[in-house]
PDB file of C-alpha atoms in Angstrom:
ATOM      1  CA  UNK U  27     -30.321   5.665  -3.533  1.00  0.00           C
ATOM      2  CA  UNK U  28     -31.004   6.329   0.140  1.00  0.00           C
ATOM      3  CA  UNK U  29     -28.687   3.452   1.103  1.00  0.00           C
ATOM      4  CA  UNK U  30     -25.928   4.841  -1.099  1.00  0.00           C
ATOM      5  CA  UNK U  31     -26.187   8.290   0.485  1.00  0.00           C
ATOM      6  CA  UNK U  32     -26.291   6.792   3.982  1.00  0.00           C
ATOM      7  CA  UNK U  33     -23.191   4.702   3.322  1.00  0.00           C
ATOM      8  CA  UNK U  34     -21.349   7.761   1.974  1.00  0.00           C
ATOM      9  CA  UNK U  35     -22.274   9.740   5.087  1.00  0.00           C
ATOM     10  CA  UNK U  36     -21.004   6.932   7.331  1.00  0.00           C
ATOM     11  CA  UNK U  37     -17.703   6.636   5.459  1.00  0.00           C
ATOM     12  CA  UNK U  38     -17.034  10.387   5.446  1.00  0.00           C
ATOM     13  CA  UNK U  39     -18.261  10.680   9.020  1.00  0.00           C
ATOM     14  CA  UNK U  40     -15.970   7.877  10.130  1.00  0.00           C
ATOM     15  CA  UNK U  41     -12.921   9.505   8.554  1.00  0.00           C
ATOM     16  CA  UNK U  42     -13.714  12.904  10.111  1.00  0.00           C
ATOM     17  CA  UNK U  43     -15.252  12.030  13.472  1.00  0.00           C
ATOM     18  CA  UNK U  44     -12.590   9.462  14.212  1.00  0.00           C
ATOM     19  CA  UNK U  45      -9.673  11.869  13.785  1.00  0.00           C
ATOM     20  CA  UNK U  46      -9.319  12.160  17.608  1.00  0.00           C
ATOM     21  CA  UNK U  47      -9.533   8.362  17.811  1.00  0.00           C
ATOM     22  CA  UNK U  48      -6.839   8.123  15.151  1.00  0.00           C
ATOM     23  CA  UNK U  49      -4.593  10.333  17.265  1.00  0.00           C
ATOM     24  CA  UNK U  50      -5.356   8.252  20.349  1.00  0.00           C
ATOM     25  CA  UNK U  51      -4.498   5.109  18.404  1.00  0.00           C
ATOM     26  CA  UNK U  52      -1.206   6.696  17.355  1.00  0.00           C
ATOM     27  CA  UNK U  53      -0.324   7.436  20.981  1.00  0.00           C
ATOM     28  CA  UNK U  54      -1.367   3.923  22.038  1.00  0.00           C
ATOM     29  CA  UNK U  55       0.864   2.520  19.326  1.00  0.00           C
ATOM     30  CA  UNK U  56       3.899   4.205  20.874  1.00  0.00           C
ATOM     31  CA  UNK U  57       3.457   2.218  24.089  1.00  0.00           C
ATOM     32  CA  UNK U  58       1.520  -0.894  23.053  1.00  0.00           C
ATOM     33  CA  UNK U  59       1.728  -1.548  19.283  1.00  0.00           C
ATOM     34  CA  UNK U  60      -0.168  -4.835  19.413  1.00  0.00           C
ATOM     35  CA  UNK U  61      -3.035  -3.395  21.469  1.00  0.00           C
ATOM     36  CA  UNK U  62      -3.254  -0.494  19.051  1.00  0.00           C
ATOM     37  CA  UNK U  63      -3.389  -2.840  16.048  1.00  0.00           C
ATOM     38  CA  UNK U  64      -6.164  -4.934  17.591  1.00  0.00           C
ATOM     39  CA  UNK U  65      -8.067  -1.815  18.645  1.00  0.00           C
ATOM     40  CA  UNK U  66      -7.882  -0.403  15.106  1.00  0.00           C
ATOM     41  CA  UNK U  67      -9.012  -3.759  13.720  1.00  0.00           C
ATOM     42  CA  UNK U  68     -12.130  -3.877  15.918  1.00  0.00           C
ATOM     43  CA  UNK U  69     -13.050  -0.238  15.218  1.00  0.00           C
ATOM     44  CA  UNK U  70     -12.935  -0.725  11.452  1.00  0.00           C
ATOM     45  CA  UNK U  71     -14.653  -4.108  11.621  1.00  0.00           C
ATOM     46  CA  UNK U  72     -17.490  -2.542  13.600  1.00  0.00           C
ATOM     47  CA  UNK U  73     -17.876   0.204  11.003  1.00  0.00           C
ATOM     48  CA  UNK U  74     -17.869  -2.298   8.133  1.00  0.00           C
ATOM     49  CA  UNK U  75     -20.533  -4.404   9.853  1.00  0.00           C
ATOM     50  CA  UNK U  76     -22.709  -1.309  10.257  1.00  0.00           C
ATOM     51  CA  UNK U  77     -22.359  -0.468   6.562  1.00  0.00           C
ATOM     52  CA  UNK U  78     -23.220  -4.024   5.548  1.00  0.00           C
ATOM     53  CA  UNK U  79     -26.291  -3.922   7.773  1.00  0.00           C
ATOM     54  CA  UNK U  80     -27.458  -0.745   6.051  1.00  0.00           C
ATOM     55  CA  UNK U  81     -26.997  -2.302   2.608  1.00  0.00           C
ATOM     56  CA  UNK U  82     -29.387  -5.078   3.615  1.00  0.00           C
ATOM     57  CA  UNK U  83     -27.074  -7.723   2.207  1.00  0.00           C
ATOM     58  CA  UNK U  84     -27.848 -11.320   3.183  1.00  0.00           C
ATOM     59  CA  UNK U  85     -24.600 -13.190   3.619  1.00  0.00           C
ATOM     60  CA  UNK U  86     -24.337 -16.979   3.462  1.00  0.00           C
ATOM     61  CA  UNK U  87     -20.985 -18.094   4.857  1.00  0.00           C
ATOM     62  CA  UNK U  88     -19.542 -21.551   4.240  1.00  0.00           C
ATOM     63  CA  UNK U  89     -16.364 -23.132   5.588  1.00  0.00           C
ATOM     64  CA  UNK U  90     -15.341 -20.409   8.015  1.00  0.00           C
ATOM     65  CA  UNK U  91     -14.060 -23.177  10.280  1.00  0.00           C
ATOM     66  CA  UNK U  92     -11.327 -23.724   7.666  1.00  0.00           C
ATOM     67  CA  UNK U  93      -9.604 -20.493   8.723  1.00  0.00           C
ATOM     68  CA  UNK U  94      -6.832 -21.229  11.263  1.00  0.00           C
ATOM     69  CA  UNK U  95      -6.891 -18.914  14.268  1.00  0.00           C
ATOM     70  CA  UNK U  96      -3.441 -19.822  15.575  1.00  0.00           C
ATOM     71  CA  UNK U  97      -1.352 -18.712  12.608  1.00  0.00           C
ATOM     72  CA  UNK U  98      -1.182 -16.053   9.935  1.00  0.00           C
ATOM     73  CA  UNK U  99      -2.687 -16.982   6.580  1.00  0.00           C
ATOM     74  CA  UNK U 100      -2.745 -15.638   3.056  1.00  0.00           C
ATOM     75  CA  UNK U 101      -6.356 -15.012   2.065  1.00  0.00           C
ATOM     76  CA  UNK U 102      -6.849 -15.188  -1.707  1.00  0.00           C
ATOM     77  CA  UNK U 103     -10.170 -14.156  -3.239  1.00  0.00           C
ATOM     78  CA  UNK U 104     -11.897 -13.281  -6.483  1.00  0.00           C
ATOM     79  CA  UNK U 105     -12.762  -9.597  -6.764  1.00  0.00           C
ATOM     80  CA  UNK U 106     -15.877  -8.086  -8.334  1.00  0.00           C
ATOM     81  CA  UNK U 107     -17.036  -5.452  -5.858  1.00  0.00           C
ATOM     82  CA  UNK U 108     -15.772  -2.735  -3.525  1.00  0.00           C
ATOM     83  CA  UNK U 109     -17.836  -4.551  -0.917  1.00  0.00           C
ATOM     84  CA  UNK U 110     -15.593  -7.633  -1.145  1.00  0.00           C
ATOM     85  CA  UNK U 111     -13.272  -5.908   1.307  1.00  0.00           C
ATOM     86  CA  UNK U 112     -16.038  -5.147   3.796  1.00  0.00           C
ATOM     87  CA  UNK U 113     -17.501  -8.636   3.539  1.00  0.00           C
ATOM     88  CA  UNK U 114     -14.204 -10.376   4.204  1.00  0.00           C
ATOM     89  CA  UNK U 115     -12.456  -7.955   6.544  1.00  0.00           C
ATOM     90  CA  UNK U 116     -15.377  -7.815   8.939  1.00  0.00           C
ATOM     91  CA  UNK U 117     -14.900 -11.581   9.495  1.00  0.00           C
ATOM     92  CA  UNK U 118     -11.123 -11.719  10.008  1.00  0.00           C
ATOM     93  CA  UNK U 119     -10.394 -13.394  13.371  1.00  0.00           C
ATOM     94  CA  UNK U 120      -6.910 -11.907  13.741  1.00  0.00           C
ATOM     95  CA  UNK U 121      -4.788  -8.999  12.552  1.00  0.00           C
ATOM     96  CA  UNK U 122      -5.017  -8.807   8.775  1.00  0.00           C
ATOM     97  CA  UNK U 123      -3.654  -6.403   6.212  1.00  0.00           C
ATOM     98  CA  UNK U 124      -4.878  -6.068   2.638  1.00  0.00           C
ATOM     99  CA  UNK U 125      -2.767  -5.482  -0.452  1.00  0.00           C
ATOM    100  CA  UNK U 126      -4.097  -2.326  -2.110  1.00  0.00           C
ATOM    101  CA  UNK U 127      -3.092  -0.423  -5.208  1.00  0.00           C
ATOM    102  CA  UNK U 128      -0.461   2.280  -4.736  1.00  0.00           C
ATOM    103  CA  UNK U 129      -2.908   5.082  -5.611  1.00  0.00           C
ATOM    104  CA  UNK U 130      -4.823   4.505  -2.365  1.00  0.00           C
ATOM    105  CA  UNK U 131      -1.824   5.680  -0.400  1.00  0.00           C
ATOM    106  CA  UNK U 132      -2.558   9.238  -1.552  1.00  0.00           C
ATOM    107  CA  UNK U 133      -6.029   9.412   0.049  1.00  0.00           C
ATOM    108  CA  UNK U 134      -5.841  11.420   3.306  1.00  0.00           C
ATOM    109  CA  UNK U 135      -7.088   9.796   6.533  1.00  0.00           C
ATOM    110  CA  UNK U 136      -8.097   6.580   4.738  1.00  0.00           C
ATOM    111  CA  UNK U 137      -4.469   5.691   4.017  1.00  0.00           C
ATOM    112  CA  UNK U 138      -3.585   6.372   7.669  1.00  0.00           C
ATOM    113  CA  UNK U 139      -6.196   3.892   8.864  1.00  0.00           C
ATOM    114  CA  UNK U 140      -4.971   1.407   6.259  1.00  0.00           C
ATOM    115  CA  UNK U 141      -1.439   1.662   7.622  1.00  0.00           C
ATOM    116  CA  UNK U 142      -2.790   1.132  11.129  1.00  0.00           C
ATOM    117  CA  UNK U 143      -4.334  -2.083   9.797  1.00  0.00           C
ATOM    118  CA  UNK U 144      -1.060  -3.292   8.231  1.00  0.00           C
ATOM    119  CA  UNK U 145      -2.263  -2.785   4.653  1.00  0.00           C
ATOM    120  CA  UNK U 146       0.335  -2.793   1.895  1.00  0.00           C
ATOM    121  CA  UNK U 147       0.391  -0.421  -1.069  1.00  0.00           C
ATOM    122  CA  UNK U 148       1.560  -2.210  -4.201  1.00  0.00           C
ATOM    123  CA  UNK U 149       2.919  -0.405  -7.245  1.00  0.00           C
ATOM    124  CA  UNK U 150       2.367  -2.906 -10.062  1.00  0.00           C
ATOM    125  CA  UNK U 151       4.096  -0.620 -12.566  1.00  0.00           C
ATOM    126  CA  UNK U 152       7.385  -0.576 -10.659  1.00  0.00           C
ATOM    127  CA  UNK U 153       8.840  -4.076 -10.326  1.00  0.00           C
ATOM    128  CA  UNK U 154      11.504  -3.024  -7.825  1.00  0.00           C
ATOM    129  CA  UNK U 155       9.035  -1.250  -5.525  1.00  0.00           C
ATOM    130  CA  UNK U 156       6.564  -4.082  -5.950  1.00  0.00           C
ATOM    131  CA  UNK U 157       9.192  -6.563  -4.761  1.00  0.00           C
ATOM    132  CA  UNK U 158       9.869  -4.409  -1.690  1.00  0.00           C
ATOM    133  CA  UNK U 159       6.163  -4.491  -0.865  1.00  0.00           C
ATOM    134  CA  UNK U 160       6.041  -8.273  -1.201  1.00  0.00           C
ATOM    135  CA  UNK U 161       9.095  -8.619   1.064  1.00  0.00           C
ATOM    136  CA  UNK U 162       7.436  -6.361   3.649  1.00  0.00           C
ATOM    137  CA  UNK U 163       4.323  -8.520   3.454  1.00  0.00           C
ATOM    138  CA  UNK U 164       6.378 -11.666   4.016  1.00  0.00           C
ATOM    139  CA  UNK U 165       7.870 -10.144   7.159  1.00  0.00           C
ATOM    140  CA  UNK U 166       4.417  -9.193   8.413  1.00  0.00           C
ATOM    141  CA  UNK U 167       3.166 -12.726   7.879  1.00  0.00           C
ATOM    142  CA  UNK U 168       6.188 -14.185   9.659  1.00  0.00           C
ATOM    143  CA  UNK U 169       5.327 -11.932  12.604  1.00  0.00           C
ATOM    144  CA  UNK U 170       1.778 -13.329  12.746  1.00  0.00           C
ATOM    145  CA  UNK U 171      -0.193 -10.854  10.628  1.00  0.00           C
ATOM    146  CA  UNK U 172      -2.426 -12.334   7.940  1.00  0.00           C
ATOM    147  CA  UNK U 173      -2.539 -10.773   4.476  1.00  0.00           C
ATOM    148  CA  UNK U 174      -5.411 -10.718   1.991  1.00  0.00           C
ATOM    149  CA  UNK U 175      -4.866 -10.381  -1.752  1.00  0.00           C
ATOM    150  CA  UNK U 176      -7.072 -10.219  -4.828  1.00  0.00           C
ATOM    151  CA  UNK U 177      -4.575 -11.619  -7.349  1.00  0.00           C
ATOM    152  CA  UNK U 178      -6.650 -10.687 -10.405  1.00  0.00           C
ATOM    153  CA  UNK U 179      -4.946  -7.344  -9.815  1.00  0.00           C
ATOM    154  CA  UNK U 180      -8.060  -5.243 -10.273  1.00  0.00           C
ATOM    155  CA  UNK U 181     -11.805  -5.486  -9.859  1.00  0.00           C
ATOM    156  CA  UNK U 182     -13.202  -7.894 -12.444  1.00  0.00           C
ATOM    157  CA  UNK U 183     -15.924  -6.014 -14.354  1.00  0.00           C
ATOM    158  CA  UNK U 184     -16.919  -8.865 -16.664  1.00  0.00           C
ATOM    159  CA  UNK U 185     -20.536  -9.975 -16.954  1.00  0.00           C
ATOM    160  CA  UNK U 186     -19.799 -13.580 -15.983  1.00  0.00           C
ATOM    161  CA  UNK U 187     -18.412 -14.034 -12.465  1.00  0.00           C
ATOM    162  CA  UNK U 188     -17.065 -17.447 -13.482  1.00  0.00           C
ATOM    163  CA  UNK U 189     -14.663 -15.853 -15.968  1.00  0.00           C
ATOM    164  CA  UNK U 190     -11.826 -14.926 -13.639  1.00  0.00           C
ATOM    165  CA  UNK U 191      -8.934 -12.731 -14.725  1.00  0.00           C
ATOM    166  CA  UNK U 192      -5.493 -14.382 -14.649  1.00  0.00           C
ATOM    167  CA  UNK U 193      -3.970 -14.554 -11.161  1.00  0.00           C
ATOM    168  CA  UNK U 194      -0.656 -12.765 -10.723  1.00  0.00           C
ATOM    169  CA  UNK U 195       1.768 -15.462  -9.578  1.00  0.00           C
ATOM    170  CA  UNK U 196       4.204 -13.074  -7.859  1.00  0.00           C
ATOM    171  CA  UNK U 197       1.866 -12.279  -4.983  1.00  0.00           C
ATOM    172  CA  UNK U 198       1.856 -15.948  -3.918  1.00  0.00           C
ATOM    173  CA  UNK U 199       5.415 -15.541  -2.688  1.00  0.00           C
ATOM    174  CA  UNK U 200       3.736 -14.132   0.413  1.00  0.00           C
ATOM    175  CA  UNK U 201       2.745 -17.703   1.271  1.00  0.00           C
ATOM    176  CA  UNK U 202       5.684 -19.680  -0.089  1.00  0.00           C
ATOM    177  CA  UNK U 203       8.323 -17.486   1.553  1.00  0.00           C
ATOM    178  CA  UNK U 204       6.522 -17.067   4.891  1.00  0.00           C
ATOM    179  CA  UNK U 205       5.511 -20.710   5.252  1.00  0.00           C
ATOM    180  CA  UNK U 206       1.889 -19.746   5.921  1.00  0.00           C
ATOM    181  CA  UNK U 207      -1.148 -21.560   4.501  1.00  0.00           C
ATOM    182  CA  UNK U 208      -3.364 -20.121   1.765  1.00  0.00           C
ATOM    183  CA  UNK U 209      -7.100 -19.752   2.380  1.00  0.00           C
ATOM    184  CA  UNK U 210      -9.003 -19.476  -0.932  1.00  0.00           C
ATOM    185  CA  UNK U 211     -12.156 -17.338  -0.737  1.00  0.00           C
ATOM    186  CA  UNK U 212     -14.934 -17.584  -3.318  1.00  0.00           C
ATOM    187  CA  UNK U 213     -17.491 -14.758  -3.358  1.00  0.00           C
ATOM    188  CA  UNK U 214     -20.673 -15.107  -5.409  1.00  0.00           C
ATOM    189  CA  UNK U 215     -22.954 -12.239  -6.437  1.00  0.00           C
ATOM    190  CA  UNK U 216     -21.151  -9.400  -4.670  1.00  0.00           C
ATOM    191  CA  UNK U 217     -21.366  -7.107  -7.726  1.00  0.00           C
ATOM    192  CA  UNK U 218     -25.141  -7.131  -7.274  1.00  0.00           C
ATOM    193  CA  UNK U 219     -24.761  -5.096  -4.089  1.00  0.00           C
ATOM    194  CA  UNK U 220     -23.574  -1.969  -5.895  1.00  0.00           C
ATOM    195  CA  UNK U 221     -21.654  -2.204  -9.157  1.00  0.00           C
ATOM    196  CA  UNK U 222     -24.447  -3.847 -11.171  1.00  0.00           C
ATOM    197  CA  UNK U 223     -26.882  -1.100 -10.126  1.00  0.00           C
ATOM    198  CA  UNK U 224     -24.579   1.925  -9.815  1.00  0.00           C
ATOM    199  CA  UNK U 225     -25.195   4.306  -8.101  1.00  0.00           C
ATOM    200  CA  UNK U 226     -27.843   2.361  -6.204  1.00  0.00           C
ATOM    201  CA  UNK U 227     -27.086  -0.061  -3.390  1.00  0.00           C
ATOM    202  CA  UNK U 228     -29.567  -2.929  -3.441  1.00  0.00           C
ATOM    203  CA  UNK U 229     -30.545  -5.686  -1.040  1.00  0.00           C
ATOM    204  CA  UNK U 230     -29.142  -8.930  -2.334  1.00  0.00           C
ATOM    205  CA  UNK U 231     -27.835 -12.327  -1.314  1.00  0.00           C
ATOM    206  CA  UNK U 232     -24.154 -13.206  -1.488  1.00  0.00           C
ATOM    207  CA  UNK U 233     -22.280 -16.404  -0.726  1.00  0.00           C
ATOM    208  CA  UNK U 234     -18.806 -16.463   0.763  1.00  0.00           C
ATOM    209  CA  UNK U 235     -16.964 -19.760   0.999  1.00  0.00           C
ATOM    210  CA  UNK U 236     -13.626 -20.293   2.712  1.00  0.00           C
ATOM    211  CA  UNK U 237     -11.859 -23.249   1.163  1.00  0.00           C
ATOM    212  CA  UNK U 238      -9.641 -25.754   2.956  1.00  0.00           C
ATOM    213  CA  UNK U 239      -6.134 -24.448   3.749  1.00  0.00           C
ATOM    214  CA  UNK U 240      -3.606 -24.949   0.982  1.00  0.00           C
ATOM    215  CA  UNK U 241      -0.051 -25.696   2.090  1.00  0.00           C
ATOM    216  CA  UNK U 242       2.199 -24.997  -0.921  1.00  0.00           C
ATOM    217  CA  UNK U 243       4.985 -27.298   0.294  1.00  0.00           C
ATOM    218  CA  UNK U 244       2.541 -30.223   0.192  1.00  0.00           C
ATOM    219  CA  UNK U 245       1.697 -29.704  -3.471  1.00  0.00           C
ATOM    220  CA  UNK U 246       3.430 -31.353  -6.402  1.00  0.00           C
ATOM    221  CA  UNK U 247       6.316 -29.543  -8.046  1.00  0.00           C
ATOM    222  CA  UNK U 248       4.127 -28.691 -11.033  1.00  0.00           C
ATOM    223  CA  UNK U 249       1.362 -27.298  -8.808  1.00  0.00           C
ATOM    224  CA  UNK U 250       3.902 -25.239  -6.872  1.00  0.00           C
ATOM    225  CA  UNK U 251       5.250 -23.814 -10.111  1.00  0.00           C
ATOM    226  CA  UNK U 252       1.758 -22.607 -11.076  1.00  0.00           C
ATOM    227  CA  UNK U 253       0.428 -21.931  -7.609  1.00  0.00           C
ATOM    228  CA  UNK U 254      -1.757 -19.020  -8.705  1.00  0.00           C
ATOM    229  CA  UNK U 255      -3.436 -21.150 -11.339  1.00  0.00           C
ATOM    230  CA  UNK U 256      -3.949 -23.947  -8.806  1.00  0.00           C
ATOM    231  CA  UNK U 257      -5.596 -21.625  -6.253  1.00  0.00           C
ATOM    232  CA  UNK U 258      -7.707 -20.025  -8.978  1.00  0.00           C
ATOM    233  CA  UNK U 259      -9.016 -23.473  -9.866  1.00  0.00           C
ATOM    234  CA  UNK U 260     -10.085 -24.087  -6.260  1.00  0.00           C
ATOM    235  CA  UNK U 261     -11.888 -20.732  -6.143  1.00  0.00           C
ATOM    236  CA  UNK U 262     -13.611 -21.408  -9.456  1.00  0.00           C
ATOM    237  CA  UNK U 263     -14.839 -24.785  -8.184  1.00  0.00           C
ATOM    238  CA  UNK U 264     -16.490 -23.081  -5.216  1.00  0.00           C
ATOM    239  CA  UNK U 265     -17.986 -20.319  -7.363  1.00  0.00           C
ATOM    240  CA  UNK U 266     -19.594 -22.873  -9.679  1.00  0.00           C
ATOM    241  CA  UNK U 267     -20.875 -24.956  -6.765  1.00  0.00           C
ATOM    242  CA  UNK U 268     -22.428 -21.990  -4.969  1.00  0.00           C
ATOM    243  CA  UNK U 269     -24.217 -20.329  -7.884  1.00  0.00           C
ATOM    244  CA  UNK U 270     -27.465 -22.091  -7.053  1.00  0.00           C
ATOM    245  CA  UNK U 271     -27.309 -21.005  -3.407  1.00  0.00           C
ATOM    246  CA  UNK U 272     -27.623 -17.368  -4.459  1.00  0.00           C
ATOM    247  CA  UNK U 273     -30.991 -18.103  -6.067  1.00  0.00           C
ATOM    248  CA  UNK U 274     -32.519 -19.885  -3.063  1.00  0.00           C
TER     249      UNK U 274
END
């Protein structure tokens, strides 16, 4: 419980204490947008790393060398914990925005930082607005900004982490229309950090594996047609393979 309280204090403290920094970042963005984006990235990454250190999580990382550093990519991961974002974002080598649900846009201060970090707010209930968000994401990726999505659409609360929710195919247009590779991310045991013991945060071991880049244009026509299903299969393979690593 102490870890949970400490993490809450850090999150609230970050949002309040960093208001002057937020204003400074806004001013910097007027003159040097790229420097401001990188600065915001490093600030948030540093905060996420601090939170992860407090949780006591032991992270085993596999295949990080598969992530290209010279081009934008579409990260695609399974999603079982709020900490999935911290675990992955703290390791992004270049500017990266996450696709978040539209409701997050209403949260003061947090939504401002998310915009600084090129996050996208997706309204899944409004097809027209959702398409606009996807088109904006494609433009960001063409400009060199990576995007991360959790195509299950919501946090998977099932008991078995191998039973993935269906992947929403529409979000994969971010890769096919931008020409950027897809990096599948498989995360084992992340729900054990918090969700499985709510409201306690517990020390645990998680495994994150970055799969080999997937270039949609190199796939067969059938695989391209069901790209979400294809990527889901790659993630599931890694999840199955890494289950034993969690126990060691």
